[in-house]
C-alpha positions in Angstrom: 47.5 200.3 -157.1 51.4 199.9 -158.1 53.2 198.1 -155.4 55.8 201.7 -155.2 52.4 203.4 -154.5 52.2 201.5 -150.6 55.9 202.6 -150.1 56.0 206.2 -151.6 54.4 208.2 -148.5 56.4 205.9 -145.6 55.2 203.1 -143.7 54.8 202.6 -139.9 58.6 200.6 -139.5 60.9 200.5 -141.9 61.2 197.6 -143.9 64.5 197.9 -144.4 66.8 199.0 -141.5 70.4 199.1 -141.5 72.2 199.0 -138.0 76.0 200.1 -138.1 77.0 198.8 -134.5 80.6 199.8 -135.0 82.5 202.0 -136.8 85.7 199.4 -135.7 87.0 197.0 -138.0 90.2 195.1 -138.8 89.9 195.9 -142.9 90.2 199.4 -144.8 88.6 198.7 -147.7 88.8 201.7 -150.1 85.1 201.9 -150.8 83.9 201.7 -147.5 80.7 203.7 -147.1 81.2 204.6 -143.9 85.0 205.4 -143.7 85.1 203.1 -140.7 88.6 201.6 -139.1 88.5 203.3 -135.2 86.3 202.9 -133.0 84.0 205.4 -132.0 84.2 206.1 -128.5 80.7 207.1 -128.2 78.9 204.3 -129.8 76.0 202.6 -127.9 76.6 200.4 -125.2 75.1 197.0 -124.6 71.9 198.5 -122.4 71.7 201.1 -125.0 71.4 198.8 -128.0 69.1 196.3 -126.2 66.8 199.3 -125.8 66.5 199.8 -129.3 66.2 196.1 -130.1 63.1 196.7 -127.3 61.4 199.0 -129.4 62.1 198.1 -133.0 60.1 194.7 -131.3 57.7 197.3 -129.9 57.6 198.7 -134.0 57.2 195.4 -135.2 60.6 195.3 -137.0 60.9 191.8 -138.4 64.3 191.8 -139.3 67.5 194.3 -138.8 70.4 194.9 -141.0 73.8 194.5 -139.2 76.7 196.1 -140.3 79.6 198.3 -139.3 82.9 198.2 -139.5 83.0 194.8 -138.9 80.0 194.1 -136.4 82.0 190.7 -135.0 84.8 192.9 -133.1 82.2 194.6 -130.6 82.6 191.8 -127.6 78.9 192.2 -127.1 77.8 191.3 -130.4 76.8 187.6 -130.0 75.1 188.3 -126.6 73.0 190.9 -129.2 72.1 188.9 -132.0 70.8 186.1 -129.4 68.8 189.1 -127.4 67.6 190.4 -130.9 66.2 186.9 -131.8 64.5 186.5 -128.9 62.8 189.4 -128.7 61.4 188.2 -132.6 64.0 190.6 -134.4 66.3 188.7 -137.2 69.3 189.7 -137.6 70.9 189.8 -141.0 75.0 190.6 -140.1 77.4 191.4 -142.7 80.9 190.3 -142.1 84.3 189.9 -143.6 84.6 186.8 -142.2 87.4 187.0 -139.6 85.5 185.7 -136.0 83.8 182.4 -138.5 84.9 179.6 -137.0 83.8 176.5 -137.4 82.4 176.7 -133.6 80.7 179.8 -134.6 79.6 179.0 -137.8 77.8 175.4 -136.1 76.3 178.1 -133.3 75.0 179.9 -136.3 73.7 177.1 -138.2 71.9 176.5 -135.2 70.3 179.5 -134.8 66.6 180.9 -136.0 66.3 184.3 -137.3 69.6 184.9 -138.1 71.5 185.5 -141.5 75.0 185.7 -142.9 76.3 187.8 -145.4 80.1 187.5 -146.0 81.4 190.5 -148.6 84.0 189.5 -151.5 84.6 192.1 -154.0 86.7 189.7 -156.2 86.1 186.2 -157.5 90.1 185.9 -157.4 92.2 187.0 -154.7 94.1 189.4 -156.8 90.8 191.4 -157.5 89.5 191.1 -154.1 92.4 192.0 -152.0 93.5 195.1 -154.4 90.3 197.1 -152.7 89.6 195.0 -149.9 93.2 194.4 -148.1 95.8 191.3 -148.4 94.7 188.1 -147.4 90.9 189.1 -147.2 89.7 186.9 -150.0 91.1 183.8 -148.1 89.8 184.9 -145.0 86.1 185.5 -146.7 86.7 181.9 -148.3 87.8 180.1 -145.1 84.4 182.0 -143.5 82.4 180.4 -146.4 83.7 177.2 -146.2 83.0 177.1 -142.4 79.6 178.2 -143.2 79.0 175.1 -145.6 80.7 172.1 -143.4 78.3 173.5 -140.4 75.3 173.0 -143.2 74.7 176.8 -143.0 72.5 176.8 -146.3 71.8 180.1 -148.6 74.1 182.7 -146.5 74.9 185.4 -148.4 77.8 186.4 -150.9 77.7 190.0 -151.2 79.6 192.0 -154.0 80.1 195.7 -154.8 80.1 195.5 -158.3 83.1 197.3 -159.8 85.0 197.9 -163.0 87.6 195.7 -162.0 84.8 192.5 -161.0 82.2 193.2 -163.4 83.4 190.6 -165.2 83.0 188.0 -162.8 80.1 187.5 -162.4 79.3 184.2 -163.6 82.5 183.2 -161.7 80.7 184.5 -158.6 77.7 182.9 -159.3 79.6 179.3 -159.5 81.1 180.4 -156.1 78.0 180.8 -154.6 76.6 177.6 -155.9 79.5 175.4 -154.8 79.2 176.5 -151.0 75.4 176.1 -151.2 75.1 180.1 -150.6 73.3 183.1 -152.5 74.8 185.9 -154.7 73.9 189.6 -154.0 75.4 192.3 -155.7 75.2 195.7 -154.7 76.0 199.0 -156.2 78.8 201.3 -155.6 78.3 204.3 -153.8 80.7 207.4 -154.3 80.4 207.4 -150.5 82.9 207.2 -147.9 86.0 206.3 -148.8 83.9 205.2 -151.6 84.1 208.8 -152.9 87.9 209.0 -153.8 87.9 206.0 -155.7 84.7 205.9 -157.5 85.9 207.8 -160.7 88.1 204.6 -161.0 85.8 201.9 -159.9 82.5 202.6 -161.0 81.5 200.2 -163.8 81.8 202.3 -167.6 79.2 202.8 -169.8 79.5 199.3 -171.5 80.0 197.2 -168.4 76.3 198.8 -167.0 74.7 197.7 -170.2 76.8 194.4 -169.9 75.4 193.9 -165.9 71.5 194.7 -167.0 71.7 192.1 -169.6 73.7 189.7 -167.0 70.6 191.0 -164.1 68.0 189.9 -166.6 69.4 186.3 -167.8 69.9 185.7 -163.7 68.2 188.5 -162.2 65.8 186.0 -160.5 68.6 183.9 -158.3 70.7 187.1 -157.7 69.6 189.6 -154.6 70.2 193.0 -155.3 69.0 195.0 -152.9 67.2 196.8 -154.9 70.1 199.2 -156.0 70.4 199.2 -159.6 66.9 200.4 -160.4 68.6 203.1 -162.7 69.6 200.4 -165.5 65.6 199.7 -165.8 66.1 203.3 -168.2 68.4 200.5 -170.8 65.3 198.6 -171.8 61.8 196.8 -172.0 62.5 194.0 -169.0 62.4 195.6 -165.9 64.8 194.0 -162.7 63.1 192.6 -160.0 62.6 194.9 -157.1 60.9 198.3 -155.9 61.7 200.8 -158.6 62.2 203.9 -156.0 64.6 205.5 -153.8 63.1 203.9 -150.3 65.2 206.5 -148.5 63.2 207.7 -145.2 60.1 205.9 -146.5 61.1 201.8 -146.4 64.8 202.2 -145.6 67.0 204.1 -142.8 70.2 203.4 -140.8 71.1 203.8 -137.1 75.0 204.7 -137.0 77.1 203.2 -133.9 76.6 206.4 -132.0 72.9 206.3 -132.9 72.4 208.8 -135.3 69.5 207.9 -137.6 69.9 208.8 -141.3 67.9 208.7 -144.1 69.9 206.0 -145.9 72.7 203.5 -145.4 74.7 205.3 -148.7 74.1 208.7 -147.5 76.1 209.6 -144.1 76.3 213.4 -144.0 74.3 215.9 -141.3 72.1 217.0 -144.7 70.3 213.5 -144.4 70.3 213.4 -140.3 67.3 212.9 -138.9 67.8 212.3 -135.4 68.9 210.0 -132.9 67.7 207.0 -131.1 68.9 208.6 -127.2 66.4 211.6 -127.2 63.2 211.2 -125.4 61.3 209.9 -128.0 63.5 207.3 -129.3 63.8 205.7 -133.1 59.8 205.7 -133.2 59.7 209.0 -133.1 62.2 209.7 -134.9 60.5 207.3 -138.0 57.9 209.0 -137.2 58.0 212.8 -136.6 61.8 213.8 -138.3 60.9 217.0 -140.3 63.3 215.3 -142.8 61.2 212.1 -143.1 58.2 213.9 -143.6 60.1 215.7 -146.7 61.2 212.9 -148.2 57.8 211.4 -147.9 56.1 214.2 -150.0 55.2 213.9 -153.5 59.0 214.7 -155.0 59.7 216.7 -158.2 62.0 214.7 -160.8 62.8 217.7 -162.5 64.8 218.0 -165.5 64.0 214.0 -165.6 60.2 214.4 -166.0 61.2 214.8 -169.2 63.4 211.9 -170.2 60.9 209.0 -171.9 62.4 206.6 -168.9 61.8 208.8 -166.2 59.1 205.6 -165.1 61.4 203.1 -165.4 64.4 204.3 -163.7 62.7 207.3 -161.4 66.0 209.6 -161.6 68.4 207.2 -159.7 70.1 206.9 -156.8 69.7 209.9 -154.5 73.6 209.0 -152.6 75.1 208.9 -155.7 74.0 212.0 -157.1 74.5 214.1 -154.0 78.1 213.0 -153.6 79.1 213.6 -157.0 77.9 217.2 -156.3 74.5 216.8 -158.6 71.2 218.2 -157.7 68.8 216.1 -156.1 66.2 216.2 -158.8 68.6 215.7 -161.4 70.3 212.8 -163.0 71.9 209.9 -161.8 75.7 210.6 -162.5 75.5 206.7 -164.0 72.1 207.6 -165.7 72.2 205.0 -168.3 71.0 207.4 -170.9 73.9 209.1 -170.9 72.4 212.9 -169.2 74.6 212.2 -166.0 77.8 211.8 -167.3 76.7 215.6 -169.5 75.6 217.0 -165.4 79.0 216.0 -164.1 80.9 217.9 -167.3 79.0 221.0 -166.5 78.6 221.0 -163.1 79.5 224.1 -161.0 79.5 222.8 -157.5 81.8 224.4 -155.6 82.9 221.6 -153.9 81.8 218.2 -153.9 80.2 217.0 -150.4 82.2 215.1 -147.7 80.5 212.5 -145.9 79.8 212.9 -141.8 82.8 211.5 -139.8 86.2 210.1 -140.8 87.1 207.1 -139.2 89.8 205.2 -141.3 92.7 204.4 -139.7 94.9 206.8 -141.1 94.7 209.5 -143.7 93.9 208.4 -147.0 95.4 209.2 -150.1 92.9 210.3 -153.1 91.7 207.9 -155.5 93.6 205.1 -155.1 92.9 201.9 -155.8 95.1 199.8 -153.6 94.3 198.9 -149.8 96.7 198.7 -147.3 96.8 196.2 -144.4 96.4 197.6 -140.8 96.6 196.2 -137.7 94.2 197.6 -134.9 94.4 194.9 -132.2 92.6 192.0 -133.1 95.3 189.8 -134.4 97.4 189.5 -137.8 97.0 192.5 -140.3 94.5 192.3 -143.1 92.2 195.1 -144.5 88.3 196.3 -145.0 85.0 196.8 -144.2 81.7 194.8 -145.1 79.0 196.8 -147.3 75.5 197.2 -145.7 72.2 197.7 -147.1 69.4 194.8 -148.0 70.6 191.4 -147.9 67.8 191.1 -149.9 65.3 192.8 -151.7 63.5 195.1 -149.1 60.1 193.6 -150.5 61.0 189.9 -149.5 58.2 188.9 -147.6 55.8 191.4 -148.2 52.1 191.1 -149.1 50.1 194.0 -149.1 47.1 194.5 -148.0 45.1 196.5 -150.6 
């Protein structure tokens, strides 16, 4: 049996959960999945959350995703990540780096069942800070340097690869290798704020060829997160990873307000399948949503069934193609064969879908590609939010069984 084959129908826990704890944060980066800048006045409290914590221990969830807005700004989010820890749930936390200090960065060090992830989206400042907000590359490099004098081995670097850092990869990599840390790279999502930039950040044609041949010269000391399966389609070496949309089977997020969605990259009520305060809780949810069971069912690739690396790249991304207005069971609009770039020519979609819930800090002005610092209480201005998903593979640490 094909390791996809264990995952396909949904397991008992997700292997890969993503927990937004905040839609807050002190950055407005203009890709930010999940639009987020203001708080949410109905996100969980501190009971609430340690409730779930309870019962993803009761699921046997061995590790939880962390993410937001930046997660750090909630004042109960230390006080969580030691509850979630001992109650045998890592945490894996995201950040932009602006609460690392070299206090917290020793407690952290010191700490079982917990990993870092800091984002960067440039290998220079002027990269980084053009979609992340000024001064957020040295604050990311201040939180990585913290990270390494408190012996903190193999956190995370984690980069949305774009058109403008595709580039820098191997500078990345040498990044990464000089604070003792690990590259992942991540896809971008037309998502979120994500969505009015992506037409202008999404790697071309040449630079996705250009990152499979990078991904299979270094593919096996780079995490991914699974999320470029699509290039598999651009030939014979396939990446490392599961080689299918985990979305409701694997993978799932819970949003600050505890909203449980099929997938960290696809916020919108079409993909809501519950949330965590009704009676049955996440479990049930995981387990009953009528949406859940959907996605579980054997799933049509329609006009892909037909395309000679249908097996290799499966149709794509699911978040991509819905919020570029293409049908589900058609192709990726980054299909590396070329078909999705021909669906978005001749699409007819009315209108392209908007994701659930606005929460930048101000309105945003369509497809740009500069951030702009804010200031939302928590000291000097500076700008964005961390990306979410796997900080690693989703099958790290899996054996199965049969």
């Amino acid at each position: 049996m094909k390791l996809v084959d264990h995952f396909q129908h949904g397991l008992d826990a997700p292997i890969c959960l993503t927990w937004e704890l905040t839609y807050a944060c002190n950055l407005s980066c203009v890709h930010c999945l999940s639009s987020s800048g203001r708080r949410d006045p109905r996100e969980l409290d501190t009971a609430q959350c340690k409730a779930v914590i309870d019962e993803l221990q009761r699921m046997q969830v061995f590790y939880v995703n962390i993410g937001g807005g930046e997660p750090t700004v909630r004042p109960d989010f230390w006080e969580l990540v030691d509850y979630a820890t001992a109650h045998q749930v890592g945490v894996k936390f995201s950040t932009n780096g602006i609460k690392m200090t070299p206090e917290r960065a020793r407690w952290l060090a010191a700490s079982d069942y917990v990993d870092v992830q800091i984002s960067l989206d440039g290998a220079t400042a002027e990269v980084n800070d053009a979609v992340r907000g000024a001064g957020s590359f040295d604050t990311a490099m201040a939180a990585m340097r913290n990270l390494a004098d408190a012996g903190f081995r193999d956190f995370k670097i984690s980069v949305v690869v774009t058109r403008q850092n595709v580039g820098q990869l191997d500078h990345f990599a040498a990044i990464a290798q000089e604070y003792g840390a690990q590259l992942r790279i991540t896809r971008l999502r037309p998502a979120g704020r994500g969505a009015d930039v992506w037409n202008d950040l999404h790697p071309t044609a040449g630079q996705q060829r250009e990152l499979y041949d990078w991904l299979v010269a270094h593919g096996e000391r780079v995490l991914t997160g699974d999320s470029f399966f699509h290039l598999n389609a651009l030939g014979s070496t396939p990446l490392p990873g599961l080689n299918l949309c985990g979305a409701g089977r694997v993978v799932c997020l819970i949003d600050p307000i505890g909203d449980v969605y099929a997938c960290p990259f696809a916020i919108h009520e079409q993909f809501l399948a519950g949330n965590v305060r009704s009676p049955g809780g996440f479990g049930e949810v995981w387990r009953d949503s009528p949406l859940f069971a959907e996605l579980r069912a054997p799933q049509s690739g329609g006009a892909c069934t037909s395309c000679s690396a249908f097996d290799s790249c499966r149709g794509g991304c699911m978040a991509a193609k819905f919020f570029t207005g293409l049908p589900l069971d058609g192709p990726d609009p980054e299909c590396v064969q070329g078909y999705g770039e021909a669906a978005l020519a001749s699409s007819r979609a009315a209108s392209v879908p908007r994701p659930s819930g606005d929460h930048s800090h101000r309105a945003r002005p369509a497809r740009t590609t500069r951030a702009v610092p804010v200031q939302i209480g928590w000291g000097a201005p500076v700008a964005a939010p961390p990306d979410r998903g796997c900080d690693a593979s989703p099958l790290a640490g899996f054996r199965p069984t049969a």
